Coordinates of C-alpha atoms and ligand atoms in Angstrom, one line a residue:
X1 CA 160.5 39.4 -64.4
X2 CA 159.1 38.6 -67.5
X3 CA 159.7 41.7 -70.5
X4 CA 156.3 42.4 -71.5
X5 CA 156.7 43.5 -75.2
X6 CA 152.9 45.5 -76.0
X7 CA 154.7 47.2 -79.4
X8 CA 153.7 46.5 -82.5
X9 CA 155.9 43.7 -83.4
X10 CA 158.5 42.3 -81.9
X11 CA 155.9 41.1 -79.9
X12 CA 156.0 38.7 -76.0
X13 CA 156.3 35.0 -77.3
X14 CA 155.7 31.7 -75.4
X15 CA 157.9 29.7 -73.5
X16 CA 156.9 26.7 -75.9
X17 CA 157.6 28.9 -78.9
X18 CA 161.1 30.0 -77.9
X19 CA 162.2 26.2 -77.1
X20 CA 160.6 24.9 -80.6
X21 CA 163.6 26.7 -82.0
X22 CA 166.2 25.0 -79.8
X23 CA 167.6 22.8 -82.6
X24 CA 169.0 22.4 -86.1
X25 CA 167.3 21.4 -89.3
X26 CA 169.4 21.2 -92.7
X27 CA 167.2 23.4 -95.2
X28 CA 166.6 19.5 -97.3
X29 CA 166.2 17.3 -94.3
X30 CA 162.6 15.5 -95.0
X31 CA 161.4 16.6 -91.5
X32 CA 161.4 20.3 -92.3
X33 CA 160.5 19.8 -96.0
X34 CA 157.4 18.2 -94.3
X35 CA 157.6 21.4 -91.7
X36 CA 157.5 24.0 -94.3
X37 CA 155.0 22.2 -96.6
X38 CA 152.4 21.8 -93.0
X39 CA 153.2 25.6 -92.0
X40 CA 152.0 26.9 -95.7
X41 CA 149.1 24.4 -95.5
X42 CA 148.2 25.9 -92.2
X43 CA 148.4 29.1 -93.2
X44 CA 145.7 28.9 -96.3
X45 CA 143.7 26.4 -94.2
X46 CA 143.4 28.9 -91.3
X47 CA 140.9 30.8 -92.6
X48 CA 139.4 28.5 -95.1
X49 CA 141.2 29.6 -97.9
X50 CA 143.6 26.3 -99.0
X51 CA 141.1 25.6 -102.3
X52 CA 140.9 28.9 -104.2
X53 CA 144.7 30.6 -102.7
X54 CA 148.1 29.2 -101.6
X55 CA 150.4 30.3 -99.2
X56 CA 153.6 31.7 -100.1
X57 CA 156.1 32.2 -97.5
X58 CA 159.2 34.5 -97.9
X59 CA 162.2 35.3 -95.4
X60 CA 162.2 38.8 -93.9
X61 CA 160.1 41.1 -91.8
X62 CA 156.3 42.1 -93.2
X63 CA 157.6 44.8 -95.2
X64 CA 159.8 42.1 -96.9
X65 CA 156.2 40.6 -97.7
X66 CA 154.3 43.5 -99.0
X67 CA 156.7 44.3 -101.5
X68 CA 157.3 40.6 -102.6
X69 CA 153.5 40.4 -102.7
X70 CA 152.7 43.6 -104.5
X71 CA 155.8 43.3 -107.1
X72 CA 154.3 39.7 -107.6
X73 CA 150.8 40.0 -108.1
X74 CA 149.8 43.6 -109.0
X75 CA 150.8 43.6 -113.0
X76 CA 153.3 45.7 -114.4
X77 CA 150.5 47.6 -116.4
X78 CA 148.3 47.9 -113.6
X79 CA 146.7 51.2 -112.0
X80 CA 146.5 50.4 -107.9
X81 CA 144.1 52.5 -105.9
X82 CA 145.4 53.0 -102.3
X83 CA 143.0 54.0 -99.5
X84 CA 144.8 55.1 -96.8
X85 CA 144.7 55.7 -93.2
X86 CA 147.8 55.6 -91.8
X87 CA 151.5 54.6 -92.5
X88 CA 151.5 51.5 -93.8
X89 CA 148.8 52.5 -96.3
X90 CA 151.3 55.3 -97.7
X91 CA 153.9 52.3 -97.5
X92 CA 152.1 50.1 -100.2
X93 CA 152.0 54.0 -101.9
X94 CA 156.1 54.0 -101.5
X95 CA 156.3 49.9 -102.7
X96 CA 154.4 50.8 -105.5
X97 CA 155.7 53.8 -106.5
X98 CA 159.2 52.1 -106.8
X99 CA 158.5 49.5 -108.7
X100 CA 156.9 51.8 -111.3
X101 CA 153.2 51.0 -110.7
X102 CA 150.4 53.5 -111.5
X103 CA 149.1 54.7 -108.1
X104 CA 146.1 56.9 -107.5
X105 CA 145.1 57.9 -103.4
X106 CA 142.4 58.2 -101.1
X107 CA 143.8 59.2 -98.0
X108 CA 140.7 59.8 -95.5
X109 CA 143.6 60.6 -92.1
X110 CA 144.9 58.4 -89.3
X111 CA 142.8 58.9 -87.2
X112 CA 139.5 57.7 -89.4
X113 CA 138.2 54.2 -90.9
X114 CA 138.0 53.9 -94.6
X115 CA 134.8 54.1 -96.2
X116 CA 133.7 51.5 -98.7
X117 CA 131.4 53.8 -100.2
X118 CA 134.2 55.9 -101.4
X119 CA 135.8 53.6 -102.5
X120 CA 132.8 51.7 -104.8
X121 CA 132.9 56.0 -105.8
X122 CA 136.4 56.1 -106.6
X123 CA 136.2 52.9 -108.9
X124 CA 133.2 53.8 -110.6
X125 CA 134.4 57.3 -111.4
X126 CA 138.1 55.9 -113.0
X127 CA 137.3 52.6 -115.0
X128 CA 141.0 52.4 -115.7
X129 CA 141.7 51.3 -112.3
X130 CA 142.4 47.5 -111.6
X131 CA 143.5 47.0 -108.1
X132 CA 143.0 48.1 -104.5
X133 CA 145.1 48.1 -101.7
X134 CA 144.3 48.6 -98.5
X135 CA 145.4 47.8 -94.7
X136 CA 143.3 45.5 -92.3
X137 CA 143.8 46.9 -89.3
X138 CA 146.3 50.1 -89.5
X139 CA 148.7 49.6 -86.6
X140 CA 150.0 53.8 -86.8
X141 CA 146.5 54.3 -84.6
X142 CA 145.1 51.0 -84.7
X143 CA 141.9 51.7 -86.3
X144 CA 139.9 48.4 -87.4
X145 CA 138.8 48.8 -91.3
X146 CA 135.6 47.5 -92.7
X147 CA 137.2 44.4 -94.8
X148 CA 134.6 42.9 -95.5
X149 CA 132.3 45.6 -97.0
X150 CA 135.4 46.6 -98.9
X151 CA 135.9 43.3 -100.3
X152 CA 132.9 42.7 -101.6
X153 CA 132.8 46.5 -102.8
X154 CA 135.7 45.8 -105.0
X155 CA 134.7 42.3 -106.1
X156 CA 131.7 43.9 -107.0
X157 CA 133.7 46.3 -109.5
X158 CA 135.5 43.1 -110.8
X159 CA 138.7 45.0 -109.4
X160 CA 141.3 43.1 -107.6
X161 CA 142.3 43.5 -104.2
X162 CA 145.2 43.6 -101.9
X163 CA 145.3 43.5 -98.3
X164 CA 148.4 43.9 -95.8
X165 CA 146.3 41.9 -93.2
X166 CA 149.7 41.9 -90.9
X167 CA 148.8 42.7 -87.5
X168 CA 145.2 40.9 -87.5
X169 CA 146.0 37.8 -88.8
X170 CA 145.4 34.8 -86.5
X171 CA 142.9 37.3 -83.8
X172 CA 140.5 38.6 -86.5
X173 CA 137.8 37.6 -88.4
X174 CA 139.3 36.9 -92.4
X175 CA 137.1 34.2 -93.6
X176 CA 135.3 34.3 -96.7
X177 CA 136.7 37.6 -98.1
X178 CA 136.9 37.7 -102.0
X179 CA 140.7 39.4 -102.4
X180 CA 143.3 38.3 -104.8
X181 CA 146.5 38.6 -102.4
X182 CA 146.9 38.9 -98.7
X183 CA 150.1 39.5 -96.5
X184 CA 150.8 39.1 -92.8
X185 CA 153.5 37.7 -90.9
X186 CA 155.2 35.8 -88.0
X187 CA 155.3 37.7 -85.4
X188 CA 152.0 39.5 -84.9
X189 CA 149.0 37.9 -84.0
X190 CA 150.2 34.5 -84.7
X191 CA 152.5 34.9 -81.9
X192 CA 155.7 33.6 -83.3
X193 CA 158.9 34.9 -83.7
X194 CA 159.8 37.2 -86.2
X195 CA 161.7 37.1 -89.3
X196 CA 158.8 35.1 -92.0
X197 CA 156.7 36.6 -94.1
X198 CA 154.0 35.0 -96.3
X199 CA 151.2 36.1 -98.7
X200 CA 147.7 34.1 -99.7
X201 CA 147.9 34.1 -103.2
X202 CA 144.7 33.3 -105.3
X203 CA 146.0 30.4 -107.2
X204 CA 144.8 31.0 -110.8
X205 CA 145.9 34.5 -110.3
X206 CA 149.1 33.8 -109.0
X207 CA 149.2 31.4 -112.3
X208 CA 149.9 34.4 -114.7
X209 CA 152.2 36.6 -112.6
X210 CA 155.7 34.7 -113.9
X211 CA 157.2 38.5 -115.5
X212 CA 155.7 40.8 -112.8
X213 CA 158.2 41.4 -110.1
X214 CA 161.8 42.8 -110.9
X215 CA 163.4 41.4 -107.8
X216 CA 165.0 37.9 -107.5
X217 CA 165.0 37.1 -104.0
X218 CA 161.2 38.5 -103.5
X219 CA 159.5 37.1 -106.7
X220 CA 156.5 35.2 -105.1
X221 CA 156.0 33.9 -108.3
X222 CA 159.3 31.9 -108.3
X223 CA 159.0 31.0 -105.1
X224 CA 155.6 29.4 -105.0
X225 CA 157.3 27.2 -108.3
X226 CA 160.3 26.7 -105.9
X227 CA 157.8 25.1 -103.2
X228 CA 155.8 23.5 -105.8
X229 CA 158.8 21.3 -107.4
X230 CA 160.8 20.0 -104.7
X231 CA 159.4 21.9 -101.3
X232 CA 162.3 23.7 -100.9
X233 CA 162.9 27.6 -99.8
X234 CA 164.9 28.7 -103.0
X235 CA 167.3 30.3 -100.7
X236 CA 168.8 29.5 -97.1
X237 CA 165.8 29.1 -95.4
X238 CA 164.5 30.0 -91.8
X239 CA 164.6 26.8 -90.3
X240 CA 164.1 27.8 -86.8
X241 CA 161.7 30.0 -87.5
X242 CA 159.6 27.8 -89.5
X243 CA 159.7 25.6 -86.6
X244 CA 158.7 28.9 -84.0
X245 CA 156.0 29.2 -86.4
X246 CA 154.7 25.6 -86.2
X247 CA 154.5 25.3 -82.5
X248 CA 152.7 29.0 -82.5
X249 CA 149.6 27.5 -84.7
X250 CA 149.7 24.6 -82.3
X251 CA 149.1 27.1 -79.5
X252 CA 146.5 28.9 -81.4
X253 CA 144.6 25.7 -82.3
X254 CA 144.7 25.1 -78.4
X255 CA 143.4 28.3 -77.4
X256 CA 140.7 27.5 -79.4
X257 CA 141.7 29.6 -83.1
X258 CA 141.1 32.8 -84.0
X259 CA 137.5 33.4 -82.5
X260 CA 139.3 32.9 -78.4
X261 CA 142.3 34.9 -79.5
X262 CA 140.0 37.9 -80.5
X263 CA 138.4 37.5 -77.2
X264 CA 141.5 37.6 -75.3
X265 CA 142.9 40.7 -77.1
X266 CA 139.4 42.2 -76.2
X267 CA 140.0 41.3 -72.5
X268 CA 143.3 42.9 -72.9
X269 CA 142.6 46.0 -75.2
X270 CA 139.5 47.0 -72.6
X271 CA 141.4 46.4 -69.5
X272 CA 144.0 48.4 -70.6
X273 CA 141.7 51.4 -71.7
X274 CA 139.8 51.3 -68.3
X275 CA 143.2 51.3 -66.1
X276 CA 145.0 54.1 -68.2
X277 CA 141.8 56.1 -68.0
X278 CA 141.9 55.8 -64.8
X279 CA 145.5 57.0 -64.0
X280 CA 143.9 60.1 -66.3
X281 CA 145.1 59.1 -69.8
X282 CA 142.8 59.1 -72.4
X283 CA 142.8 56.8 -76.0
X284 CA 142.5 58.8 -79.0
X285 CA 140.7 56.9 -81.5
X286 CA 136.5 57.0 -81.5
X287 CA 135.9 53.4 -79.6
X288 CA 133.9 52.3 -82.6
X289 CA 137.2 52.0 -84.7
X290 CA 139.9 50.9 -81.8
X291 CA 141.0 47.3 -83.1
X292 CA 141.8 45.1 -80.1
X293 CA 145.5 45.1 -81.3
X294 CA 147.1 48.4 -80.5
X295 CA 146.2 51.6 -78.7
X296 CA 147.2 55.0 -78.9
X297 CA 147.2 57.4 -76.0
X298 CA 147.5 60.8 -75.7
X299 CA 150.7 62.1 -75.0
X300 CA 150.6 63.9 -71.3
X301 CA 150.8 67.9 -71.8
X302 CA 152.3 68.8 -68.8
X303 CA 156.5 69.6 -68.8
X304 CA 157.3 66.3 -67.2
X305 CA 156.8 64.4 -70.1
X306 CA 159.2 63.7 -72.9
X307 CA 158.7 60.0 -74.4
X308 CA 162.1 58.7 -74.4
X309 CA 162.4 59.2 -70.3
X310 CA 159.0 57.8 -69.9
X311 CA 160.0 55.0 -72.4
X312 CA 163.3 54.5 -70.4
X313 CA 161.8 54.8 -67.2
X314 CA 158.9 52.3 -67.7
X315 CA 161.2 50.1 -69.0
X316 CA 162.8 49.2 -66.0
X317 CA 159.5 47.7 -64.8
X318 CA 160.2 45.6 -67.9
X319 CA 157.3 47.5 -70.2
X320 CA 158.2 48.2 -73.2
X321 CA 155.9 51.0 -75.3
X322 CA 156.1 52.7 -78.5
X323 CA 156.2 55.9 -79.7
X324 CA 153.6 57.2 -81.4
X325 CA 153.3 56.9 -85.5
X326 CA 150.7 59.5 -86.1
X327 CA 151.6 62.8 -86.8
X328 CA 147.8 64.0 -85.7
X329 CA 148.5 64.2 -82.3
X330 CA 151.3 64.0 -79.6
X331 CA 150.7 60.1 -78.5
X332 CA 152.4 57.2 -77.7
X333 CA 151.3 53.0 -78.3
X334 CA 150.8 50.1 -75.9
X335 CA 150.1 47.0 -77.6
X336 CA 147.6 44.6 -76.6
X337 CA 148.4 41.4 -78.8
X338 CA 151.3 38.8 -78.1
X339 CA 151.4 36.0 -75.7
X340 CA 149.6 38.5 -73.0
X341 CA 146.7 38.5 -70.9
X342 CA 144.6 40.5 -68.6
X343 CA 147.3 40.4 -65.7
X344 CA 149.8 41.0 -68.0
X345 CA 148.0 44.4 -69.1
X346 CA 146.7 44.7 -65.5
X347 CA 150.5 45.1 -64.5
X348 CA 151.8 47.5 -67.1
X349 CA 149.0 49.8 -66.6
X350 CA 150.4 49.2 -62.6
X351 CA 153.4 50.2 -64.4
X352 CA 152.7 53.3 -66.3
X353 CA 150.9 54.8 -63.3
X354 CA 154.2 54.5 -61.2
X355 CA 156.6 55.7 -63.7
X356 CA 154.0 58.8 -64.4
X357 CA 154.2 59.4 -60.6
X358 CA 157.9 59.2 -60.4
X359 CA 158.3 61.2 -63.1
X360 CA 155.9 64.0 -62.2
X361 CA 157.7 64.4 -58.9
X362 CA 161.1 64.3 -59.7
X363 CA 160.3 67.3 -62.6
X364 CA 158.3 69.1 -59.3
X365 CA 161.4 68.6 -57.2
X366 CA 164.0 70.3 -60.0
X367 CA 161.5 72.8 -60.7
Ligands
LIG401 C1 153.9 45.4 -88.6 C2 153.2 45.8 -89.8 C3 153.8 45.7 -91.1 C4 155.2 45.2 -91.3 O1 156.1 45.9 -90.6 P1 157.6 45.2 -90.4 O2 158.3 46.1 -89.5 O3 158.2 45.1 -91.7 O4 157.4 43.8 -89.8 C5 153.0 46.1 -92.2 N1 151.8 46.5 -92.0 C6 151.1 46.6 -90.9 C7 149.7 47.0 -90.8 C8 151.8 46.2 -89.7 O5 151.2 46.3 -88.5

């Protein structure tokens, strides 16, 4: 029985993914310099963006790339406006708070999409602010933010702007966006394995950020020069994940690229909302916002239910959940992204009805 992984991240891979890894590369053999230089290629040419940014990949989970890319490429000097809906958005607050950066908030609640509008308010109303962060699609409730009215918001101030784009790059729409830097990862939508993460860098940007970032190992700066001179990682390098990585954009070039990806995450988000619905659970995020990438459902009320038995319990049908993130409401998360379909959802909806049934009974029968 295959594990179905509907989290956010470590996510189901491929059969063909898992295999590409099956071998060993040294870190300055010519066939995975030539690897690593078509993986970064790919990754600024998926979305149209290999003239005006490059693609700078660093070892570690996304977290390992937000603060590489934020140390990097938000100045020492500058003042970063955060709007936030969730916990990765009061992440980038943490990140930038550590590394000294002048952060001002607006925090609109998890369970809400950001509004461009305030934000075009929030800039107009503080001049002295020079960059924006926000979060594509905020994985704590899986709310879908208006990028692209944001975007154009803040390039309209002449501000710069920083997107953790992690769990919707590779299903969702990211071309022709005016940002400066933009971070995602392996193991999300692009269906790989984890441990890589990588930022699109706006080249003439990147060009000035040499004394930003504090750290060795996650200066983006120095790694991007590192690439640049002798396409080498400046430190051991991932070599089998590079490879996962390669075969994953092969499979996402066959399923015909982001557009039929987004489709099937909308096959799997909707079947999954009908069938839990069914079984009497109910989503908790207005349908207008719900990315296809993650849902959150409210947490039964009655005494049965305590996550960690129902996490346990579903898990040997080989489902794997999460717990919820958002402190709002009791809730836990079923992905719907990974190398998953319909069926697959189809069968761990099967799955949760079961273990709710099981569960309900055996707490009637010690009652
Ligand atoms: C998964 C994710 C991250 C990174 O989390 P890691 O656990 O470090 O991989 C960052 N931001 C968002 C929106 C995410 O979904």
């Amino acid at each position: 029985m295959r594990t179905l992984l509907l989290t956010p991240g470590p996510l189901t891979t491929t059969d063909e993914v898992r295999a590409a890894m099956n071998r060993d590369w040294g870190s300055r053999d010519e066939e995975f310099v030539t690897m690593s230089e078509r993986v970064r290629a790919r990754l600024a040419s998926l979305y149209g963006y290999e003239r005006s940014h490059v693609a700078v990949p660093v070892q570690g989970s996304g977290t390992f790339g937000v603060e590489a890319a934020l140390q990097t490429t938000v100045p020492r000097d500058a003042h970063l406006l955060v709007a936030i809906n969730g916990a990765y958005g009061r992440r980038i607050v943490t990140i930038a708070e550590r590394y000294g950066r002048r952060v001002s908030k607006i925090d609109v609640g998890d369970e809400a999409a950001l509004d461009p509008a305030a934000i075009a308010h929030a800039l107009a109303n503080d001049p002295s602010i020079t960059d924006v962060a926000v979060v594509y699609v905020e994985t704590t409730c899986g709310v879908l933010n208006p990028l692209a009215e944001i975007a154009s918001v803040v390039h309209r101030a002449g501000k710069r702007l920083f997107v953790d784009a992690m769990s919707g790059f590779g299903s969702l729409p990211l071309a022709g966006l005016q940002f400066t830097t933009l971070v995602a990862s392996s193991n999300k939508g692009l269906e790989s394995a984890p441990g890589l993460a990588f930022a699109l860098i706006d080249r003439a940007h990147l060009e000035r950020c040499e004394r930003n970032a504090t750290s060795l190992a996650l200066d983006l700066f120095a790694q991007w020069r590192g690439f640049e001179r002798d396409g080498q990682w400046r430190f051991t390098p991932p070599v089998q994940i590079v490879a996962a990585l390669d075969k994953a954009l092969d499979l996402l070039e066959r399923e015909g690229g982001q557009a039929a990806r987004q489709k099937r995450y909308e096959t799997n988000c909707a079947t999954l909302i009908a069938g839990l619905q069914q079984l009497g659970y109910a989503s908790l995020l207005d349908p207008a916002i719900q990315a296809p990438i993650i849902v959150t459902v409210r947490a039964p009320t009655e005494a049965w239910y305590e996550f960690n038995l129902f996490y346990d319990t579903l898990g040997i049908e080989g489902v794997r959940i999460y717990p919820g993130k958002t402190t709002a409401a009791a809730s836990f998360r079923v992905g719907c992204i990974g190398a998953v379909d319909a069926r697959d959802m189809q069968r761990a909806v099967d799955a949760i009805g079961r273990t709710t049934n099981r569960l309900r009974q055996s707490h009637a029968a010690t009652a």
